[in-house]
Amino acid sequence: MRKTKEEAFATRSGILDAAESLFLAQGVSGTSLQDIAGTAGVTRGAVYWHFKDKGDLFNAMIWCRYPAIKQALNAKQVAHIAMMGTAQRNRAQYALTQFDEAGVIVRVRDPALLAQWDRHDWAMLFHRHAT
């Protein structure tokens, strides 16, 4: 039986909600499409009907949540500016700006790389270390 557009949208939304819940609880790599299908109450085939693979599903989830993410980032930036003032920026503000403008999350623990990040030495960070 063919579903209406509204039913298909509801199924897709349920899959996205299930994915978000499981990704938060188990991590992306710890969650299978079968897990998502089971939580959403659909078949794995239904998941594949709406999404090419887990990466496609993850990207769709992020884009669906982007307005809320953007609002939270802006609120965090305003709070930092209110606390620190406009003349002084810290690593947290730089990280928020980086994510806000580029949509990139960078996780770094190496003190040498953090120092390059703080100096905005992008050529060293992304050209030398990425290859």
JSON list of N, CA and C in Angstrom, two decimals, residues 22-100:
[
{"chain": "A", "resi": 22, "resn": "LEU", "atom": "N", "xyz": [19.17, 7.92, 19.59]},
{"chain": "A", "resi": 22, "resn": "LEU", "atom": "CA", "xyz": [20.17, 6.85, 19.69]},
{"chain": "A", "resi": 22, "resn": "LEU", "atom": "C", "xyz": [21.59, 7.37, 19.53]},
{"chain": "A", "resi": 23, "resn": "PHE", "atom": "N", "xyz": [21.80, 8.32, 18.62]},
{"chain": "A", "resi": 23, "resn": "PHE", "atom": "CA", "xyz": [23.14, 8.88, 18.45]},
{"chain": "A", "resi": 23, "resn": "PHE", "atom": "C", "xyz": [23.61, 9.55, 19.73]},
{"chain": "A", "resi": 24, "resn": "LEU", "atom": "N", "xyz": [22.71, 10.24, 20.41]},
{"chain": "A", "resi": 24, "resn": "LEU", "atom": "CA", "xyz": [23.08, 10.88, 21.68]},
{"chain": "A", "resi": 24, "resn": "LEU", "atom": "C", "xyz": [23.37, 9.85, 22.77]},
{"chain": "A", "resi": 25, "resn": "ALA", "atom": "N", "xyz": [22.59, 8.77, 22.79]},
{"chain": "A", "resi": 25, "resn": "ALA", "atom": "CA", "xyz": [22.75, 7.75, 23.84]},
{"chain": "A", "resi": 25, "resn": "ALA", "atom": "C", "xyz": [23.91, 6.80, 23.57]},
{"chain": "A", "resi": 26, "resn": "GLN", "atom": "N", "xyz": [24.12, 6.42, 22.32]},
{"chain": "A", "resi": 26, "resn": "GLN", "atom": "CA", "xyz": [25.08, 5.37, 21.99]},
{"chain": "A", "resi": 26, "resn": "GLN", "atom": "C", "xyz": [26.23, 5.83, 21.11]},
{"chain": "A", "resi": 27, "resn": "GLY", "atom": "N", "xyz": [26.16, 7.05, 20.60]},
{"chain": "A", "resi": 27, "resn": "GLY", "atom": "CA", "xyz": [27.14, 7.51, 19.63]},
{"chain": "A", "resi": 27, "resn": "GLY", "atom": "C", "xyz": [26.75, 7.07, 18.24]},
{"chain": "A", "resi": 28, "resn": "VAL", "atom": "N", "xyz": [27.25, 7.77, 17.25]},
{"chain": "A", "resi": 28, "resn": "VAL", "atom": "CA", "xyz": [26.92, 7.46, 15.86]},
{"chain": "A", "resi": 28, "resn": "VAL", "atom": "C", "xyz": [27.47, 6.08, 15.47]},
{"chain": "A", "resi": 29, "resn": "SER", "atom": "N", "xyz": [28.73, 5.83, 15.82]},
{"chain": "A", "resi": 29, "resn": "SER", "atom": "CA", "xyz": [29.32, 4.55, 15.43]},
{"chain": "A", "resi": 29, "resn": "SER", "atom": "C", "xyz": [28.71, 3.38, 16.20]},
{"chain": "A", "resi": 30, "resn": "GLY", "atom": "N", "xyz": [28.15, 3.63, 17.37]},
{"chain": "A", "resi": 30, "resn": "GLY", "atom": "CA", "xyz": [27.54, 2.58, 18.17]},
{"chain": "A", "resi": 30, "resn": "GLY", "atom": "C", "xyz": [26.08, 2.32, 17.84]},
{"chain": "A", "resi": 31, "resn": "THR", "atom": "N", "xyz": [25.56, 2.99, 16.83]},
{"chain": "A", "resi": 31, "resn": "THR", "atom": "CA", "xyz": [24.16, 2.86, 16.44]},
{"chain": "A", "resi": 31, "resn": "THR", "atom": "C", "xyz": [24.06, 2.31, 15.04]},
{"chain": "A", "resi": 32, "resn": "SER", "atom": "N", "xyz": [23.29, 1.25, 14.87]},
{"chain": "A", "resi": 32, "resn": "SER", "atom": "CA", "xyz": [23.08, 0.68, 13.53]},
{"chain": "A", "resi": 32, "resn": "SER", "atom": "C", "xyz": [21.76, 1.19, 12.95]},
{"chain": "A", "resi": 33, "resn": "LEU", "atom": "N", "xyz": [21.63, 1.05, 11.65]},
{"chain": "A", "resi": 33, "resn": "LEU", "atom": "CA", "xyz": [20.36, 1.41, 11.01]},
{"chain": "A", "resi": 33, "resn": "LEU", "atom": "C", "xyz": [19.24, 0.50, 11.51]},
{"chain": "A", "resi": 34, "resn": "GLN", "atom": "N", "xyz": [19.56, -0.73, 11.88]},
{"chain": "A", "resi": 34, "resn": "GLN", "atom": "CA", "xyz": [18.56, -1.63, 12.45]},
{"chain": "A", "resi": 34, "resn": "GLN", "atom": "C", "xyz": [18.08, -1.11, 13.79]},
{"chain": "A", "resi": 35, "resn": "ASP", "atom": "N", "xyz": [19.01, -0.58, 14.61]},
{"chain": "A", "resi": 35, "resn": "ASP", "atom": "CA", "xyz": [18.64, 0.04, 15.89]},
{"chain": "A", "resi": 35, "resn": "ASP", "atom": "C", "xyz": [17.67, 1.20, 15.66]},
{"chain": "A", "resi": 36, "resn": "ILE", "atom": "N", "xyz": [18.00, 2.03, 14.68]},
{"chain": "A", "resi": 36, "resn": "ILE", "atom": "CA", "xyz": [17.16, 3.20, 14.38]},
{"chain": "A", "resi": 36, "resn": "ILE", "atom": "C", "xyz": [15.79, 2.76, 13.90]},
{"chain": "A", "resi": 37, "resn": "ALA", "atom": "N", "xyz": [15.76, 1.78, 13.01]},
{"chain": "A", "resi": 37, "resn": "ALA", "atom": "CA", "xyz": [14.48, 1.28, 12.50]},
{"chain": "A", "resi": 37, "resn": "ALA", "atom": "C", "xyz": [13.63, 0.74, 13.65]},
{"chain": "A", "resi": 38, "resn": "GLY", "atom": "N", "xyz": [14.23, -0.04, 14.53]},
{"chain": "A", "resi": 38, "resn": "GLY", "atom": "CA", "xyz": [13.49, -0.61, 15.65]},
{"chain": "A", "resi": 38, "resn": "GLY", "atom": "C", "xyz": [12.91, 0.45, 16.57]},
{"chain": "A", "resi": 39, "resn": "THR", "atom": "N", "xyz": [13.72, 1.46, 16.87]},
{"chain": "A", "resi": 39, "resn": "THR", "atom": "CA", "xyz": [13.26, 2.54, 17.74]},
{"chain": "A", "resi": 39, "resn": "THR", "atom": "C", "xyz": [12.17, 3.36, 17.07]},
{"chain": "A", "resi": 40, "resn": "ALA", "atom": "N", "xyz": [12.28, 3.54, 15.76]},
{"chain": "A", "resi": 40, "resn": "ALA", "atom": "CA", "xyz": [11.28, 4.31, 15.01]},
{"chain": "A", "resi": 40, "resn": "ALA", "atom": "C", "xyz": [10.02, 3.49, 14.72]},
{"chain": "A", "resi": 41, "resn": "GLY", "atom": "N", "xyz": [10.10, 2.18, 14.91]},
{"chain": "A", "resi": 41, "resn": "GLY", "atom": "CA", "xyz": [8.95, 1.32, 14.62]},
{"chain": "A", "resi": 41, "resn": "GLY", "atom": "C", "xyz": [8.72, 1.10, 13.14]},
{"chain": "A", "resi": 42, "resn": "VAL", "atom": "N", "xyz": [9.82, 1.09, 12.38]},
{"chain": "A", "resi": 42, "resn": "VAL", "atom": "CA", "xyz": [9.74, 0.84, 10.94]},
{"chain": "A", "resi": 42, "resn": "VAL", "atom": "C", "xyz": [10.73, -0.24, 10.56]},
{"chain": "A", "resi": 43, "resn": "THR", "atom": "N", "xyz": [10.69, -0.68, 9.32]},
{"chain": "A", "resi": 43, "resn": "THR", "atom": "CA", "xyz": [11.66, -1.67, 8.84]},
{"chain": "A", "resi": 43, "resn": "THR", "atom": "C", "xyz": [12.96, -0.97, 8.43]},
{"chain": "A", "resi": 44, "resn": "ARG", "atom": "N", "xyz": [14.02, -1.73, 8.34]},
{"chain": "A", "resi": 44, "resn": "ARG", "atom": "CA", "xyz": [15.28, -1.17, 7.86]},
{"chain": "A", "resi": 44, "resn": "ARG", "atom": "C", "xyz": [15.12, -0.70, 6.41]},
{"chain": "A", "resi": 45, "resn": "GLY", "atom": "N", "xyz": [14.26, -1.40, 5.66]},
{"chain": "A", "resi": 45, "resn": "GLY", "atom": "CA", "xyz": [13.97, -0.98, 4.28]},
{"chain": "A", "resi": 45, "resn": "GLY", "atom": "C", "xyz": [13.37, 0.41, 4.23]},
{"chain": "A", "resi": 46, "resn": "ALA", "atom": "N", "xyz": [12.52, 0.74, 5.21]},
{"chain": "A", "resi": 46, "resn": "ALA", "atom": "CA", "xyz": [11.93, 2.08, 5.26]},
{"chain": "A", "resi": 46, "resn": "ALA", "atom": "C", "xyz": [13.01, 3.13, 5.50]},
{"chain": "A", "resi": 47, "resn": "VAL", "atom": "N", "xyz": [13.98, 2.77, 6.34]},
{"chain": "A", "resi": 47, "resn": "VAL", "atom": "CA", "xyz": [15.09, 3.71, 6.58]},
{"chain": "A", "resi": 47, "resn": "VAL", "atom": "C", "xyz": [15.84, 3.94, 5.27]},
{"chain": "A", "resi": 48, "resn": "TYR", "atom": "N", "xyz": [16.13, 2.87, 4.54]},
{"chain": "A", "resi": 48, "resn": "TYR", "atom": "CA", "xyz": [16.84, 3.00, 3.27]},
{"chain": "A", "resi": 48, "resn": "TYR", "atom": "C", "xyz": [15.99, 3.68, 2.20]},
{"chain": "A", "resi": 49, "resn": "TRP", "atom": "N", "xyz": [14.70, 3.64, 2.31]},
{"chain": "A", "resi": 49, "resn": "TRP", "atom": "CA", "xyz": [13.83, 4.35, 1.36]},
{"chain": "A", "resi": 49, "resn": "TRP", "atom": "C", "xyz": [14.05, 5.86, 1.49]},
{"chain": "A", "resi": 50, "resn": "HIS", "atom": "N", "xyz": [14.24, 6.31, 2.72]},
{"chain": "A", "resi": 50, "resn": "HIS", "atom": "CA", "xyz": [14.37, 7.73, 2.99]},
{"chain": "A", "resi": 50, "resn": "HIS", "atom": "C", "xyz": [15.82, 8.22, 2.99]},
{"chain": "A", "resi": 51, "resn": "PHE", "atom": "N", "xyz": [16.77, 7.34, 3.30]},
{"chain": "A", "resi": 51, "resn": "PHE", "atom": "CA", "xyz": [18.17, 7.75, 3.44]},
{"chain": "A", "resi": 51, "resn": "PHE", "atom": "C", "xyz": [19.08, 6.72, 2.79]},
{"chain": "A", "resi": 52, "resn": "LYS", "atom": "N", "xyz": [20.10, 7.22, 2.09]},
{"chain": "A", "resi": 52, "resn": "LYS", "atom": "CA", "xyz": [21.03, 6.34, 1.37]},
{"chain": "A", "resi": 52, "resn": "LYS", "atom": "C", "xyz": [21.83, 5.45, 2.32]},
{"chain": "A", "resi": 53, "resn": "ASP", "atom": "N", "xyz": [22.27, 6.02, 3.44]},
{"chain": "A", "resi": 53, "resn": "ASP", "atom": "CA", "xyz": [23.08, 5.28, 4.42]},
{"chain": "A", "resi": 53, "resn": "ASP", "atom": "C", "xyz": [23.08, 6.07, 5.73]},
{"chain": "A", "resi": 54, "resn": "LYS", "atom": "N", "xyz": [23.83, 5.62, 6.70]},
{"chain": "A", "resi": 54, "resn": "LYS", "atom": "CA", "xyz": [23.85, 6.28, 8.01]},
{"chain": "A", "resi": 54, "resn": "LYS", "atom": "C", "xyz": [24.41, 7.69, 7.90]},
{"chain": "A", "resi": 55, "resn": "GLY", "atom": "N", "xyz": [25.39, 7.90, 7.06]},
{"chain": "A", "resi": 55, "resn": "GLY", "atom": "CA", "xyz": [25.94, 9.24, 6.86]},
{"chain": "A", "resi": 55, "resn": "GLY", "atom": "C", "xyz": [24.90, 10.20, 6.31]},
{"chain": "A", "resi": 56, "resn": "ASP", "atom": "N", "xyz": [24.12, 9.74, 5.36]},
{"chain": "A", "resi": 56, "resn": "ASP", "atom": "CA", "xyz": [23.04, 10.55, 4.79]},
{"chain": "A", "resi": 56, "resn": "ASP", "atom": "C", "xyz": [22.01, 10.89, 5.85]},
{"chain": "A", "resi": 57, "resn": "LEU", "atom": "N", "xyz": [21.67, 9.91, 6.68]},
{"chain": "A", "resi": 57, "resn": "LEU", "atom": "CA", "xyz": [20.73, 10.12, 7.78]},
{"chain": "A", "resi": 57, "resn": "LEU", "atom": "C", "xyz": [21.28, 11.12, 8.79]},
{"chain": "A", "resi": 58, "resn": "PHE", "atom": "N", "xyz": [22.55, 10.98, 9.14]},
{"chain": "A", "resi": 58, "resn": "PHE", "atom": "CA", "xyz": [23.18, 11.91, 10.08]},
{"chain": "A", "resi": 58, "resn": "PHE", "atom": "C", "xyz": [23.15, 13.34, 9.54]},
{"chain": "A", "resi": 59, "resn": "ASN", "atom": "N", "xyz": [23.51, 13.51, 8.27]},
{"chain": "A", "resi": 59, "resn": "ASN", "atom": "CA", "xyz": [23.50, 14.84, 7.67]},
{"chain": "A", "resi": 59, "resn": "ASN", "atom": "C", "xyz": [22.10, 15.43, 7.66]},
{"chain": "A", "resi": 60, "resn": "ALA", "atom": "N", "xyz": [21.09, 14.62, 7.32]},
{"chain": "A", "resi": 60, "resn": "ALA", "atom": "CA", "xyz": [19.71, 15.11, 7.33]},
{"chain": "A", "resi": 60, "resn": "ALA", "atom": "C", "xyz": [19.30, 15.54, 8.73]},
{"chain": "A", "resi": 61, "resn": "MET", "atom": "N", "xyz": [19.69, 14.75, 9.72]},
{"chain": "A", "resi": 61, "resn": "MET", "atom": "CA", "xyz": [19.36, 15.08, 11.10]},
{"chain": "A", "resi": 61, "resn": "MET", "atom": "C", "xyz": [19.98, 16.43, 11.50]},
{"chain": "A", "resi": 62, "resn": "ILE", "atom": "N", "xyz": [21.24, 16.64, 11.16]},
{"chain": "A", "resi": 62, "resn": "ILE", "atom": "CA", "xyz": [21.92, 17.89, 11.49]},
{"chain": "A", "resi": 62, "resn": "ILE", "atom": "C", "xyz": [21.22, 19.07, 10.81]},
{"chain": "A", "resi": 63, "resn": "TRP", "atom": "N", "xyz": [20.90, 18.92, 9.53]},
{"chain": "A", "resi": 63, "resn": "TRP", "atom": "CA", "xyz": [20.26, 20.03, 8.82]},
{"chain": "A", "resi": 63, "resn": "TRP", "atom": "C", "xyz": [18.86, 20.31, 9.36]},
{"chain": "A", "resi": 64, "resn": "CYS", "atom": "N", "xyz": [18.14, 19.29, 9.77]},
{"chain": "A", "resi": 64, "resn": "CYS", "atom": "CA", "xyz": [16.82, 19.50, 10.36]},
{"chain": "A", "resi": 64, "resn": "CYS", "atom": "C", "xyz": [16.93, 20.22, 11.70]},
{"chain": "A", "resi": 65, "resn": "ARG", "atom": "N", "xyz": [17.99, 19.98, 12.41]},
{"chain": "A", "resi": 65, "resn": "ARG", "atom": "CA", "xyz": [18.18, 20.59, 13.73]},
{"chain": "A", "resi": 65, "resn": "ARG", "atom": "C", "xyz": [18.96, 21.89, 13.66]},
{"chain": "A", "resi": 66, "resn": "TYR", "atom": "N", "xyz": [19.44, 22.26, 12.48]},
{"chain": "A", "resi": 66, "resn": "TYR", "atom": "CA", "xyz": [20.30, 23.43, 12.34]},
{"chain": "A", "resi": 66, "resn": "TYR", "atom": "C", "xyz": [19.71, 24.72, 12.90]},
{"chain": "A", "resi": 67, "resn": "PRO", "atom": "N", "xyz": [18.43, 25.05, 12.65]},
{"chain": "A", "resi": 67, "resn": "PRO", "atom": "CA", "xyz": [17.91, 26.29, 13.24]},
{"chain": "A", "resi": 67, "resn": "PRO", "atom": "C", "xyz": [18.04, 26.33, 14.77]},
{"chain": "A", "resi": 68, "resn": "ALA", "atom": "N", "xyz": [17.77, 25.24, 15.43]},
{"chain": "A", "resi": 68, "resn": "ALA", "atom": "CA", "xyz": [17.91, 25.20, 16.89]},
{"chain": "A", "resi": 68, "resn": "ALA", "atom": "C", "xyz": [19.38, 25.28, 17.29]},
{"chain": "A", "resi": 69, "resn": "ILE", "atom": "N", "xyz": [20.25, 24.62, 16.54]},
{"chain": "A", "resi": 69, "resn": "ILE", "atom": "CA", "xyz": [21.69, 24.67, 16.81]},
{"chain": "A", "resi": 69, "resn": "ILE", "atom": "C", "xyz": [22.19, 26.11, 16.64]},
{"chain": "A", "resi": 70, "resn": "LYS", "atom": "N", "xyz": [21.77, 26.76, 15.56]},
{"chain": "A", "resi": 70, "resn": "LYS", "atom": "CA", "xyz": [22.19, 28.14, 15.28]},
{"chain": "A", "resi": 70, "resn": "LYS", "atom": "C", "xyz": [21.71, 29.08, 16.40]},
{"chain": "A", "resi": 71, "resn": "GLN", "atom": "N", "xyz": [20.49, 28.91, 16.85]},
{"chain": "A", "resi": 71, "resn": "GLN", "atom": "CA", "xyz": [19.95, 29.73, 17.93]},
{"chain": "A", "resi": 71, "resn": "GLN", "atom": "C", "xyz": [20.76, 29.53, 19.21]},
{"chain": "A", "resi": 72, "resn": "ALA", "atom": "N", "xyz": [21.09, 28.28, 19.52]},
{"chain": "A", "resi": 72, "resn": "ALA", "atom": "CA", "xyz": [21.88, 27.99, 20.72]},
{"chain": "A", "resi": 72, "resn": "ALA", "atom": "C", "xyz": [23.28, 28.59, 20.62]},
{"chain": "A", "resi": 73, "resn": "LEU", "atom": "N", "xyz": [23.91, 28.49, 19.43]},
{"chain": "A", "resi": 73, "resn": "LEU", "atom": "CA", "xyz": [25.23, 29.08, 19.24]},
{"chain": "A", "resi": 73, "resn": "LEU", "atom": "C", "xyz": [25.19, 30.59, 19.44]},
{"chain": "A", "resi": 74, "resn": "ASN", "atom": "N", "xyz": [24.18, 31.23, 18.86]},
{"chain": "A", "resi": 74, "resn": "ASN", "atom": "CA", "xyz": [24.07, 32.68, 19.00]},
{"chain": "A", "resi": 74, "resn": "ASN", "atom": "C", "xyz": [23.86, 33.08, 20.45]},
{"chain": "A", "resi": 75, "resn": "ALA", "atom": "N", "xyz": [23.03, 32.34, 21.18]},
{"chain": "A", "resi": 75, "resn": "ALA", "atom": "CA", "xyz": [22.80, 32.64, 22.60]},
{"chain": "A", "resi": 75, "resn": "ALA", "atom": "C", "xyz": [24.09, 32.48, 23.40]},
{"chain": "A", "resi": 76, "resn": "LYS", "atom": "N", "xyz": [24.87, 31.45, 23.08]},
{"chain": "A", "resi": 76, "resn": "LYS", "atom": "CA", "xyz": [26.13, 31.22, 23.77]},
{"chain": "A", "resi": 76, "resn": "LYS", "atom": "C", "xyz": [27.12, 32.35, 23.49]},
{"chain": "A", "resi": 77, "resn": "GLN", "atom": "N", "xyz": [27.17, 32.79, 22.22]},
{"chain": "A", "resi": 77, "resn": "GLN", "atom": "CA", "xyz": [28.04, 33.90, 21.85]},
{"chain": "A", "resi": 77, "resn": "GLN", "atom": "C", "xyz": [27.66, 35.17, 22.61]},
{"chain": "A", "resi": 78, "resn": "VAL", "atom": "N", "xyz": [26.37, 35.47, 22.66]},
{"chain": "A", "resi": 78, "resn": "VAL", "atom": "CA", "xyz": [25.90, 36.67, 23.37]},
{"chain": "A", "resi": 78, "resn": "VAL", "atom": "C", "xyz": [26.27, 36.58, 24.85]},
{"chain": "A", "resi": 79, "resn": "ALA", "atom": "N", "xyz": [26.10, 35.41, 25.45]},
{"chain": "A", "resi": 79, "resn": "ALA", "atom": "CA", "xyz": [26.45, 35.23, 26.86]},
{"chain": "A", "resi": 79, "resn": "ALA", "atom": "C", "xyz": [27.95, 35.45, 27.09]},
{"chain": "A", "resi": 80, "resn": "HIS", "atom": "N", "xyz": [28.79, 34.92, 26.19]},
{"chain": "A", "resi": 80, "resn": "HIS", "atom": "CA", "xyz": [30.24, 35.11, 26.32]},
{"chain": "A", "resi": 80, "resn": "HIS", "atom": "C", "xyz": [30.60, 36.58, 26.19]},
{"chain": "A", "resi": 81, "resn": "ILE", "atom": "N", "xyz": [30.00, 37.27, 25.23]},
{"chain": "A", "resi": 81, "resn": "ILE", "atom": "CA", "xyz": [30.30, 38.69, 25.03]},
{"chain": "A", "resi": 81, "resn": "ILE", "atom": "C", "xyz": [29.87, 39.49, 26.25]},
{"chain": "A", "resi": 82, "resn": "ALA", "atom": "N", "xyz": [28.70, 39.17, 26.80]},
{"chain": "A", "resi": 82, "resn": "ALA", "atom": "CA", "xyz": [28.22, 39.88, 27.99]},
{"chain": "A", "resi": 82, "resn": "ALA", "atom": "C", "xyz": [29.16, 39.66, 29.17]},
{"chain": "A", "resi": 83, "resn": "MET", "atom": "N", "xyz": [29.72, 38.47, 29.27]},
{"chain": "A", "resi": 83, "resn": "MET", "atom": "CA", "xyz": [30.60, 38.14, 30.39]},
{"chain": "A", "resi": 83, "resn": "MET", "atom": "C", "xyz": [32.01, 38.70, 30.19]},
{"chain": "A", "resi": 84, "resn": "MET", "atom": "N", "xyz": [32.54, 38.56, 28.98]},
{"chain": "A", "resi": 84, "resn": "MET", "atom": "CA", "xyz": [33.94, 38.89, 28.72]},
{"chain": "A", "resi": 84, "resn": "MET", "atom": "C", "xyz": [34.15, 40.27, 28.10]},
{"chain": "A", "resi": 85, "resn": "GLY", "atom": "N", "xyz": [33.11, 40.83, 27.51]},
{"chain": "A", "resi": 85, "resn": "GLY", "atom": "CA", "xyz": [33.25, 42.09, 26.78]},
{"chain": "A", "resi": 85, "resn": "GLY", "atom": "C", "xyz": [33.62, 41.82, 25.33]},
{"chain": "A", "resi": 86, "resn": "THR", "atom": "N", "xyz": [33.58, 42.86, 24.54]},
{"chain": "A", "resi": 86, "resn": "THR", "atom": "CA", "xyz": [33.84, 42.68, 23.10]},
{"chain": "A", "resi": 86, "resn": "THR", "atom": "C", "xyz": [35.32, 42.68, 22.75]},
{"chain": "A", "resi": 87, "resn": "ALA", "atom": "N", "xyz": [36.16, 43.23, 23.61]},
{"chain": "A", "resi": 87, "resn": "ALA", "atom": "CA", "xyz": [37.58, 43.35, 23.29]},
{"chain": "A", "resi": 87, "resn": "ALA", "atom": "C", "xyz": [38.36, 42.07, 23.56]},
{"chain": "A", "resi": 88, "resn": "GLN", "atom": "N", "xyz": [37.87, 41.24, 24.46]},
{"chain": "A", "resi": 88, "resn": "GLN", "atom": "CA", "xyz": [38.61, 40.04, 24.86]},
{"chain": "A", "resi": 88, "resn": "GLN", "atom": "C", "xyz": [37.87, 38.79, 24.39]},
{"chain": "A", "resi": 89, "resn": "ARG", "atom": "N", "xyz": [38.52, 37.99, 23.58]},
{"chain": "A", "resi": 89, "resn": "ARG", "atom": "CA", "xyz": [37.93, 36.73, 23.12]},
{"chain": "A", "resi": 89, "resn": "ARG", "atom": "C", "xyz": [38.74, 35.58, 23.72]},
{"chain": "A", "resi": 90, "resn": "ASN", "atom": "N", "xyz": [38.06, 34.47, 23.95]},
{"chain": "A", "resi": 90, "resn": "ASN", "atom": "CA", "xyz": [38.77, 33.31, 24.48]},
{"chain": "A", "resi": 90, "resn": "ASN", "atom": "C", "xyz": [38.60, 32.13, 23.53]},
{"chain": "A", "resi": 91, "resn": "ARG", "atom": "N", "xyz": [39.22, 31.03, 23.87]},
{"chain": "A", "resi": 91, "resn": "ARG", "atom": "CA", "xyz": [39.19, 29.84, 23.01]},
{"chain": "A", "resi": 91, "resn": "ARG", "atom": "C", "xyz": [37.76, 29.36, 22.77]},
{"chain": "A", "resi": 92, "resn": "ALA", "atom": "N", "xyz": [36.91, 29.43, 23.77]},
{"chain": "A", "resi": 92, "resn": "ALA", "atom": "CA", "xyz": [35.51, 29.00, 23.61]},
{"chain": "A", "resi": 92, "resn": "ALA", "atom": "C", "xyz": [34.80, 29.85, 22.56]},
{"chain": "A", "resi": 93, "resn": "GLN", "atom": "N", "xyz": [35.03, 31.15, 22.59]},
{"chain": "A", "resi": 93, "resn": "GLN", "atom": "CA", "xyz": [34.40, 32.02, 21.59]},
{"chain": "A", "resi": 93, "resn": "GLN", "atom": "C", "xyz": [34.92, 31.72, 20.19]},
{"chain": "A", "resi": 94, "resn": "TYR", "atom": "N", "xyz": [36.21, 31.50, 20.08]},
{"chain": "A", "resi": 94, "resn": "TYR", "atom": "CA", "xyz": [36.77, 31.14, 18.77]},
{"chain": "A", "resi": 94, "resn": "TYR", "atom": "C", "xyz": [36.17, 29.82, 18.26]},
{"chain": "A", "resi": 95, "resn": "ALA", "atom": "N", "xyz": [36.02, 28.86, 19.15]},
{"chain": "A", "resi": 95, "resn": "ALA", "atom": "CA", "xyz": [35.45, 27.57, 18.75]},
{"chain": "A", "resi": 95, "resn": "ALA", "atom": "C", "xyz": [34.00, 27.73, 18.32]},
{"chain": "A", "resi": 96, "resn": "LEU", "atom": "N", "xyz": [33.23, 28.52, 19.06]},
{"chain": "A", "resi": 96, "resn": "LEU", "atom": "CA", "xyz": [31.84, 28.76, 18.68]},
{"chain": "A", "resi": 96, "resn": "LEU", "atom": "C", "xyz": [31.75, 29.45, 17.33]},
{"chain": "A", "resi": 97, "resn": "THR", "atom": "N", "xyz": [32.61, 30.44, 17.10]},
{"chain": "A", "resi": 97, "resn": "THR", "atom": "CA", "xyz": [32.63, 31.13, 15.82]},
{"chain": "A", "resi": 97, "resn": "THR", "atom": "C", "xyz": [33.00, 30.18, 14.69]},
{"chain": "A", "resi": 98, "resn": "GLN", "atom": "N", "xyz": [34.01, 29.35, 14.92]},
{"chain": "A", "resi": 98, "resn": "GLN", "atom": "CA", "xyz": [34.43, 28.38, 13.91]},
{"chain": "A", "resi": 98, "resn": "GLN", "atom": "C", "xyz": [33.28, 27.46, 13.52]},
{"chain": "A", "resi": 99, "resn": "PHE", "atom": "N", "xyz": [32.59, 26.93, 14.52]},
{"chain": "A", "resi": 99, "resn": "PHE", "atom": "CA", "xyz": [31.47, 26.03, 14.23]},
{"chain": "A", "resi": 99, "resn": "PHE", "atom": "C", "xyz": [30.33, 26.78, 13.58]},
{"chain": "A", "resi": 100, "resn": "ASP", "atom": "N", "xyz": [30.03, 27.97, 14.07]},
{"chain": "A", "resi": 100, "resn": "ASP", "atom": "CA", "xyz": [28.93, 28.77, 13.54]},
{"chain": "A", "resi": 100, "resn": "ASP", "atom": "C", "xyz": [29.16, 29.11, 12.07]}
]
